[in-house]
Tab-separated table of N, CA and C in Angstrom:
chain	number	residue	atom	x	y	z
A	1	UNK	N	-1.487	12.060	8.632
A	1	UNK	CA	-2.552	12.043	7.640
A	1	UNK	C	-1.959	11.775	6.257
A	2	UNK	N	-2.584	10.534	5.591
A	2	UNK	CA	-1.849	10.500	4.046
A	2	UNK	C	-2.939	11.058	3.379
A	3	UNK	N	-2.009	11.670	2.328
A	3	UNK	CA	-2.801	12.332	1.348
A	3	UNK	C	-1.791	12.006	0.034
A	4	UNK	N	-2.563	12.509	-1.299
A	4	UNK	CA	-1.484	11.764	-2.727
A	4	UNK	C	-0.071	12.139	-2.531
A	5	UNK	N	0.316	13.335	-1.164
A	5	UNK	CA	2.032	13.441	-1.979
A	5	UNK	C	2.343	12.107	-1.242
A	6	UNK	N	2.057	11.037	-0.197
A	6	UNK	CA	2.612	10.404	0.151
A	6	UNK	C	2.801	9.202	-0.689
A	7	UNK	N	1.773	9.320	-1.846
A	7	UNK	CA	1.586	8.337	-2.759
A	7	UNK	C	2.567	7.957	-4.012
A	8	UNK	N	3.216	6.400	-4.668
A	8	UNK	CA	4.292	6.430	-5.135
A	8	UNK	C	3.761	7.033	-6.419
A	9	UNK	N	4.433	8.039	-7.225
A	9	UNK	CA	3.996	8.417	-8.674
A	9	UNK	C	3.425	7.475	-10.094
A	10	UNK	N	4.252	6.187	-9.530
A	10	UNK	CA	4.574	5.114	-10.728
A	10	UNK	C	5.126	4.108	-10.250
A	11	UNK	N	5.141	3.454	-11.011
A	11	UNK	CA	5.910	2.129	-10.369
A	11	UNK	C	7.620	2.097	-10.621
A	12	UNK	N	7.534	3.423	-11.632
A	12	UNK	CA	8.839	3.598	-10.797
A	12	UNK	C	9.526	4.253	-9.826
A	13	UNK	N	8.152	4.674	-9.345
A	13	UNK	CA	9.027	5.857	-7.948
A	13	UNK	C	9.466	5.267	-6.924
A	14	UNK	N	10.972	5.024	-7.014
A	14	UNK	CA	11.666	4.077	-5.615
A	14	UNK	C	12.581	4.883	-5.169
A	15	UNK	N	12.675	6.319	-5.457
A	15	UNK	CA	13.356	7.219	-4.327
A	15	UNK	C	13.284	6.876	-2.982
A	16	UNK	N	12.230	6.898	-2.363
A	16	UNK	CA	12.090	6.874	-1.123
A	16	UNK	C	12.464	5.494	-0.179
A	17	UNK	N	12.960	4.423	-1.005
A	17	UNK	CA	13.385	3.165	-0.307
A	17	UNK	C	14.308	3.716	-0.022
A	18	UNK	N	15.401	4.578	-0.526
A	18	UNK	CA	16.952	4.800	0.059
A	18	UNK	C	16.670	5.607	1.242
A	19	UNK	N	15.396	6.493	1.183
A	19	UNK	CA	15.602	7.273	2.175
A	19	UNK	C	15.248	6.563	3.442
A	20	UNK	N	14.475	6.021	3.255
A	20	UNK	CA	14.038	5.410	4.381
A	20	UNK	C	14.734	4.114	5.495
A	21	UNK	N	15.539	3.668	4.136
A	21	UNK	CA	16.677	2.632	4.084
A	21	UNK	C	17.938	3.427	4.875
A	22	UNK	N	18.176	4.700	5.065
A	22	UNK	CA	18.708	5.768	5.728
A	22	UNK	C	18.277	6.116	6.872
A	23	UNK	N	16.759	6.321	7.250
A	23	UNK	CA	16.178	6.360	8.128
A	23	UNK	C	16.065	5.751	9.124
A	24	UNK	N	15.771	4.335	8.747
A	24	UNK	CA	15.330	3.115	10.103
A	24	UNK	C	16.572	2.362	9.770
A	25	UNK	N	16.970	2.048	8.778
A	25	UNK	CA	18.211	0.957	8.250
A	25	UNK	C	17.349	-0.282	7.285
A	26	UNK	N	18.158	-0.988	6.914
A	26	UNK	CA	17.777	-1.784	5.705
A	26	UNK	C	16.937	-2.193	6.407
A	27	UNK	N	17.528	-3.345	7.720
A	27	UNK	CA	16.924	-4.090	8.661
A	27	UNK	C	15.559	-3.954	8.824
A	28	UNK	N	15.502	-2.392	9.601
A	28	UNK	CA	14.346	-1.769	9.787
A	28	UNK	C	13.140	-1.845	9.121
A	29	UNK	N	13.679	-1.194	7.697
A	29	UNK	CA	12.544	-0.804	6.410
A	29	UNK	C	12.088	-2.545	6.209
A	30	UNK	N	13.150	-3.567	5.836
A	30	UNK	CA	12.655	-4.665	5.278
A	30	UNK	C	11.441	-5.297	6.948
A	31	UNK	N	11.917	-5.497	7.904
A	31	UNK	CA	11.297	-6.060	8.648
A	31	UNK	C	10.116	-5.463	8.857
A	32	UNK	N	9.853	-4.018	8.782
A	32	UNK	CA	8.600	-3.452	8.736
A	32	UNK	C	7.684	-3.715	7.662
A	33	UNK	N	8.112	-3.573	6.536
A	33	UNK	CA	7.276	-3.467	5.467
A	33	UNK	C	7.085	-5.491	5.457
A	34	UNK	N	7.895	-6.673	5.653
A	34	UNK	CA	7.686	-7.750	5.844
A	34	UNK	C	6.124	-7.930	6.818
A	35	UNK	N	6.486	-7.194	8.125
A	35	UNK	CA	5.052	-7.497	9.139
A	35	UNK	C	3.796	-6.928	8.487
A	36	UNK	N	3.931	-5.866	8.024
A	36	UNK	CA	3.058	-5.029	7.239
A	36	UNK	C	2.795	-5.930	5.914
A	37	UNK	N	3.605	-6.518	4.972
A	37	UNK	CA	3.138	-7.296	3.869
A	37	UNK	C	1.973	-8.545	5.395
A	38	UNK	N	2.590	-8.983	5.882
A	38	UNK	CA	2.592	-10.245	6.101
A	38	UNK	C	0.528	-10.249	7.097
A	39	UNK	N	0.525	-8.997	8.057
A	39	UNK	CA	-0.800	-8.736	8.178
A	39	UNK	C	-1.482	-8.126	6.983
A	40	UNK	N	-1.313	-7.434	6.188
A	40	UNK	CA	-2.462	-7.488	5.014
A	40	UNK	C	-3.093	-8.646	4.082
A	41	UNK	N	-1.884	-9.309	4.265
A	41	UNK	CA	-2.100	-10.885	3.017
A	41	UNK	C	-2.846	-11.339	3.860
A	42	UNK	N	-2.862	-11.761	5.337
A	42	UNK	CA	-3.724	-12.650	5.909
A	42	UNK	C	-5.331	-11.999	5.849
A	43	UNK	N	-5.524	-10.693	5.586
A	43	UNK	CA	-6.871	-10.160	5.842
A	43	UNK	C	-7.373	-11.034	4.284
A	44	UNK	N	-9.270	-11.011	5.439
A	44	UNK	CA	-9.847	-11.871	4.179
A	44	UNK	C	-9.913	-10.542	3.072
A	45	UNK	N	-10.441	-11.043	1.518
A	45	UNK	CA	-10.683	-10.200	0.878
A	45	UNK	C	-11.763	-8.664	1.097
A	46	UNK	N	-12.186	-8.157	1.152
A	46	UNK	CA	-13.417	-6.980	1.474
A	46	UNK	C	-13.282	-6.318	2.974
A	47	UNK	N	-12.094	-6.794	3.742
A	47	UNK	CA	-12.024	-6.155	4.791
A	47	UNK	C	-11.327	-4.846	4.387
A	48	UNK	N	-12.152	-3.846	5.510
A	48	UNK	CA	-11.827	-2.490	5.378
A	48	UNK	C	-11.399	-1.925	6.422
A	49	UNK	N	-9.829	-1.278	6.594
A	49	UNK	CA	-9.984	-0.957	8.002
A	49	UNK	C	-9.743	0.873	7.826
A	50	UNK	N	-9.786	1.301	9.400
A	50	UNK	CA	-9.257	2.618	9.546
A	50	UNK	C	-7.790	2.982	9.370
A	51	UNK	N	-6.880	3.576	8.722
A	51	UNK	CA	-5.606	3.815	8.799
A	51	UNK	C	-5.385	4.412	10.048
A	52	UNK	N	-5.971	5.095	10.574
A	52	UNK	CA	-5.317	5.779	11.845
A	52	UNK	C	-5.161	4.941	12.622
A	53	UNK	N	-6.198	4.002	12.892
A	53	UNK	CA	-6.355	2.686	14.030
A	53	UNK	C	-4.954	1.111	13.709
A	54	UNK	N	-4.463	1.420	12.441
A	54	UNK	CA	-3.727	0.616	11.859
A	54	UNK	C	-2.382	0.927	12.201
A	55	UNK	N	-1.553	2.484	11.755
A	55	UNK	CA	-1.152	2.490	11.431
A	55	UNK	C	-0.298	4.279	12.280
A	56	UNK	N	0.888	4.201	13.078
A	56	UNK	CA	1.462	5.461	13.739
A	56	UNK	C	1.379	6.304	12.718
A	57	UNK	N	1.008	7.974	13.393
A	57	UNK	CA	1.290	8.715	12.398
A	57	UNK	C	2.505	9.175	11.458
A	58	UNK	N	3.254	8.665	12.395
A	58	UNK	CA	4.762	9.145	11.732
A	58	UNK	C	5.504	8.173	10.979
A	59	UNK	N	4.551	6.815	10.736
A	59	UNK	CA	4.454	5.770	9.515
A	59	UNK	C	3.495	5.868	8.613
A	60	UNK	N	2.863	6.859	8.520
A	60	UNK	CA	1.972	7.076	7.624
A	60	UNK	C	2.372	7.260	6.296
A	61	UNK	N	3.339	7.952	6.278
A	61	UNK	CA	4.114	7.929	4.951
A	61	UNK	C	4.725	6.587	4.024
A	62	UNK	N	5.266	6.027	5.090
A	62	UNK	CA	5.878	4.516	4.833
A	62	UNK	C	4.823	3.980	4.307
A	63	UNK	N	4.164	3.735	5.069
A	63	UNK	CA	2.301	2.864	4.816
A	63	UNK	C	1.856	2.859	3.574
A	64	UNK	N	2.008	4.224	3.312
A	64	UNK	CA	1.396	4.465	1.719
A	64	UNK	C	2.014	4.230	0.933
A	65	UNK	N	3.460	4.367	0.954
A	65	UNK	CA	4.255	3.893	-0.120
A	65	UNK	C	4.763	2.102	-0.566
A	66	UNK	N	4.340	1.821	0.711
A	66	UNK	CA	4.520	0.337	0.770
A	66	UNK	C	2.558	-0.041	0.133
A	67	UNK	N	1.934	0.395	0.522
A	67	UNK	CA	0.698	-0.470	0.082
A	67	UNK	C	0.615	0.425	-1.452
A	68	UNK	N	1.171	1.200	-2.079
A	68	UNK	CA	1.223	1.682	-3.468
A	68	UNK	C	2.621	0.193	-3.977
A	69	UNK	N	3.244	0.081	-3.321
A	69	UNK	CA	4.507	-1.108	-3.970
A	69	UNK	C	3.541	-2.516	-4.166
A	70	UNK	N	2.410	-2.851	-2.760
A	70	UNK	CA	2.006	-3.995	-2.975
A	70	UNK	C	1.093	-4.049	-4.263
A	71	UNK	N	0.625	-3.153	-4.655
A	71	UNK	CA	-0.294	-2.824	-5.546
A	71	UNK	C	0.348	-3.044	-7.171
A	72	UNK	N	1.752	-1.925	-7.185
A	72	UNK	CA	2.372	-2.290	-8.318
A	72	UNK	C	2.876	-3.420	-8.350
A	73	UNK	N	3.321	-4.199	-7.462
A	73	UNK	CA	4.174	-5.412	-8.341
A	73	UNK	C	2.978	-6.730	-7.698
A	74	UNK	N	1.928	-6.373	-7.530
A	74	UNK	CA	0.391	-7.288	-7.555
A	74	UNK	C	0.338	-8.314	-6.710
A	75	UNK	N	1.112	-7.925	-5.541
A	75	UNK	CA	0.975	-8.668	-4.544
A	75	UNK	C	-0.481	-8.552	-3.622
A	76	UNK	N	-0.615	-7.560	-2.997
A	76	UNK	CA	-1.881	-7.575	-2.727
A	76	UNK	C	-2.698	-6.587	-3.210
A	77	UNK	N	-3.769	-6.733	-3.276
A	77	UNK	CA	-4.685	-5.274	-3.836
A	77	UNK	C	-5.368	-4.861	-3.256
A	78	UNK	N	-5.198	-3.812	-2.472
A	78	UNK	CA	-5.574	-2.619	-1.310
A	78	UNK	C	-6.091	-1.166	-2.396
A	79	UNK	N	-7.268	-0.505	-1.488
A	79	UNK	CA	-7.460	1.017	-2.117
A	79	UNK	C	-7.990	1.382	-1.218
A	80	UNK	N	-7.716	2.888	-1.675
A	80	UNK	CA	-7.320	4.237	-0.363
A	80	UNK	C	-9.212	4.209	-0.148
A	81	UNK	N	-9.569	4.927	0.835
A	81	UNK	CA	-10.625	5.855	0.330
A	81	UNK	C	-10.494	7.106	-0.151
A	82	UNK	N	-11.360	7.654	-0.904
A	82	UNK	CA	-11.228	8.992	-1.062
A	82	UNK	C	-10.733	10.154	-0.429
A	83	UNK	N	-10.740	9.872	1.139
A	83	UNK	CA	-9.880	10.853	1.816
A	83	UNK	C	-8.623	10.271	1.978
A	84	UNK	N	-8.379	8.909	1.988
A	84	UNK	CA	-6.936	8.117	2.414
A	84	UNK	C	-7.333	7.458	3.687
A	85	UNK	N	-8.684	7.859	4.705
A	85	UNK	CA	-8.679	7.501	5.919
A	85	UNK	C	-8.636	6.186	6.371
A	86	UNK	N	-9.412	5.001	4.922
A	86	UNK	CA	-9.512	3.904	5.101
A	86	UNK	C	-8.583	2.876	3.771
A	87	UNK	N	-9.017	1.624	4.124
A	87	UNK	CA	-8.165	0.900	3.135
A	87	UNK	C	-8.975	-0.194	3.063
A	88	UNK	N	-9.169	-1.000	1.720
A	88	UNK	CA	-9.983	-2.079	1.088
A	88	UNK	C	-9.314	-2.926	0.750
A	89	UNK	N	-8.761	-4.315	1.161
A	89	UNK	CA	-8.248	-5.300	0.116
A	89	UNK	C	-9.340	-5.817	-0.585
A	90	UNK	N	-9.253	-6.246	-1.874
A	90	UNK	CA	-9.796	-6.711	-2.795
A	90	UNK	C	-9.538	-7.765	-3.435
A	91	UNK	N	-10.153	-8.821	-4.018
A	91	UNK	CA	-9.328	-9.751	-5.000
A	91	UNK	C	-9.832	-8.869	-6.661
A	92	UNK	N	-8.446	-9.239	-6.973
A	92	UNK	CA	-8.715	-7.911	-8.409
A	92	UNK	C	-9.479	-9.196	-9.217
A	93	UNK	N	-9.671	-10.694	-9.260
A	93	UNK	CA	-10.413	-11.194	-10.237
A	93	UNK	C	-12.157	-11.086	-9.696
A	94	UNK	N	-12.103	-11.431	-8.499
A	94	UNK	CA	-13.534	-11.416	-8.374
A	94	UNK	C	-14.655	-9.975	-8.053
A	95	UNK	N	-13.728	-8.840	-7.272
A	95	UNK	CA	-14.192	-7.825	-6.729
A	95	UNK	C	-13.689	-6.582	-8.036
A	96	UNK	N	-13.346	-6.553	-8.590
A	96	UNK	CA	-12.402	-5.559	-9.920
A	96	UNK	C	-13.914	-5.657	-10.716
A	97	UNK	N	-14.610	-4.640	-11.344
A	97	UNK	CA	-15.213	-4.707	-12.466
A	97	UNK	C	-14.652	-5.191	-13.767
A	98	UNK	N	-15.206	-5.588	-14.569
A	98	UNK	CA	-14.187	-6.064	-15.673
A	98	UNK	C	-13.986	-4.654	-16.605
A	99	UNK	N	-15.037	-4.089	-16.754
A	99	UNK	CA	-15.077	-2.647	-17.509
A	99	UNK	C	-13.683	-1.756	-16.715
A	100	UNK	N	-13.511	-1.658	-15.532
A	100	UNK	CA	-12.459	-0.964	-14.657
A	100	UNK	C	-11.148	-1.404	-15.300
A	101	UNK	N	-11.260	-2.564	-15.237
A	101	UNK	CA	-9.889	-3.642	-15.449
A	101	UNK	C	-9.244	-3.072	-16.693
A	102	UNK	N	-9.990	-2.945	-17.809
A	102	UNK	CA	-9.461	-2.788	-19.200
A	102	UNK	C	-9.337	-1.488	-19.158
A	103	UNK	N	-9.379	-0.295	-18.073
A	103	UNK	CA	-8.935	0.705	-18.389
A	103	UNK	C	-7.685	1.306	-17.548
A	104	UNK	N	-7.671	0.011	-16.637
A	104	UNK	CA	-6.402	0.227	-15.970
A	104	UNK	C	-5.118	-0.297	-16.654
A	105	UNK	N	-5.720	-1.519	-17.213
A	105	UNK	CA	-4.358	-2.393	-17.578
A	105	UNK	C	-3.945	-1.831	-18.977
A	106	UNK	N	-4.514	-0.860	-20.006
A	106	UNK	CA	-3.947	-0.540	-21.229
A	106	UNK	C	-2.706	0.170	-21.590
């Protein structure tokens, strides 16, 4: 189950690449988070799926910290639901309010 501690603090919170980079191995972490970049980019924009149905529980952690990375460095734009259960890609020009926009980006 993700919930915010699994979530990165900032865009600079990259503690957890070493650990994980420890965990599975470079190999590991990069080739995972690659398949994982590589099925989210192909989803059309407004698809929403279940995380549980997506995603092992004992990658749940990974998951979140990798779709918080795609987010900071604006590769793709995914959001949690309110419980974490689901996930939204979005295009941030057409689906983003513009009022939202200017209070994120200041």
């Amino acid at each position: 189950m993700i919930t915010t501690d699994n979530l990165m603090r900032d865009s600079h919170d990259w503690d957890w690449v070493e650990h994980y980079a420890k965990l599975m191995s470079d190999r590991e972490l990069v080739s995972y988070s690659r398949r994982l970049f590589n099925y989210l980019h192909a989803l059309p924009d407004g698809t929403e799926l279940e995380v549980r149905k997506l995603v092992k529980p004992e990658n749940a952690d990974l998951f979140a910290k990798l779709v918080c990375r795609y987010y900071f460095e604006k590769t793709i734009y995914l959001q949690f639901s309110a419980d974490y259960t689901r996930i939204r890609k979005y295009n941030w020009d057409s689906d983003f309010p513009k009022s939202l926009k200017k209070e994120i980006t200041l």
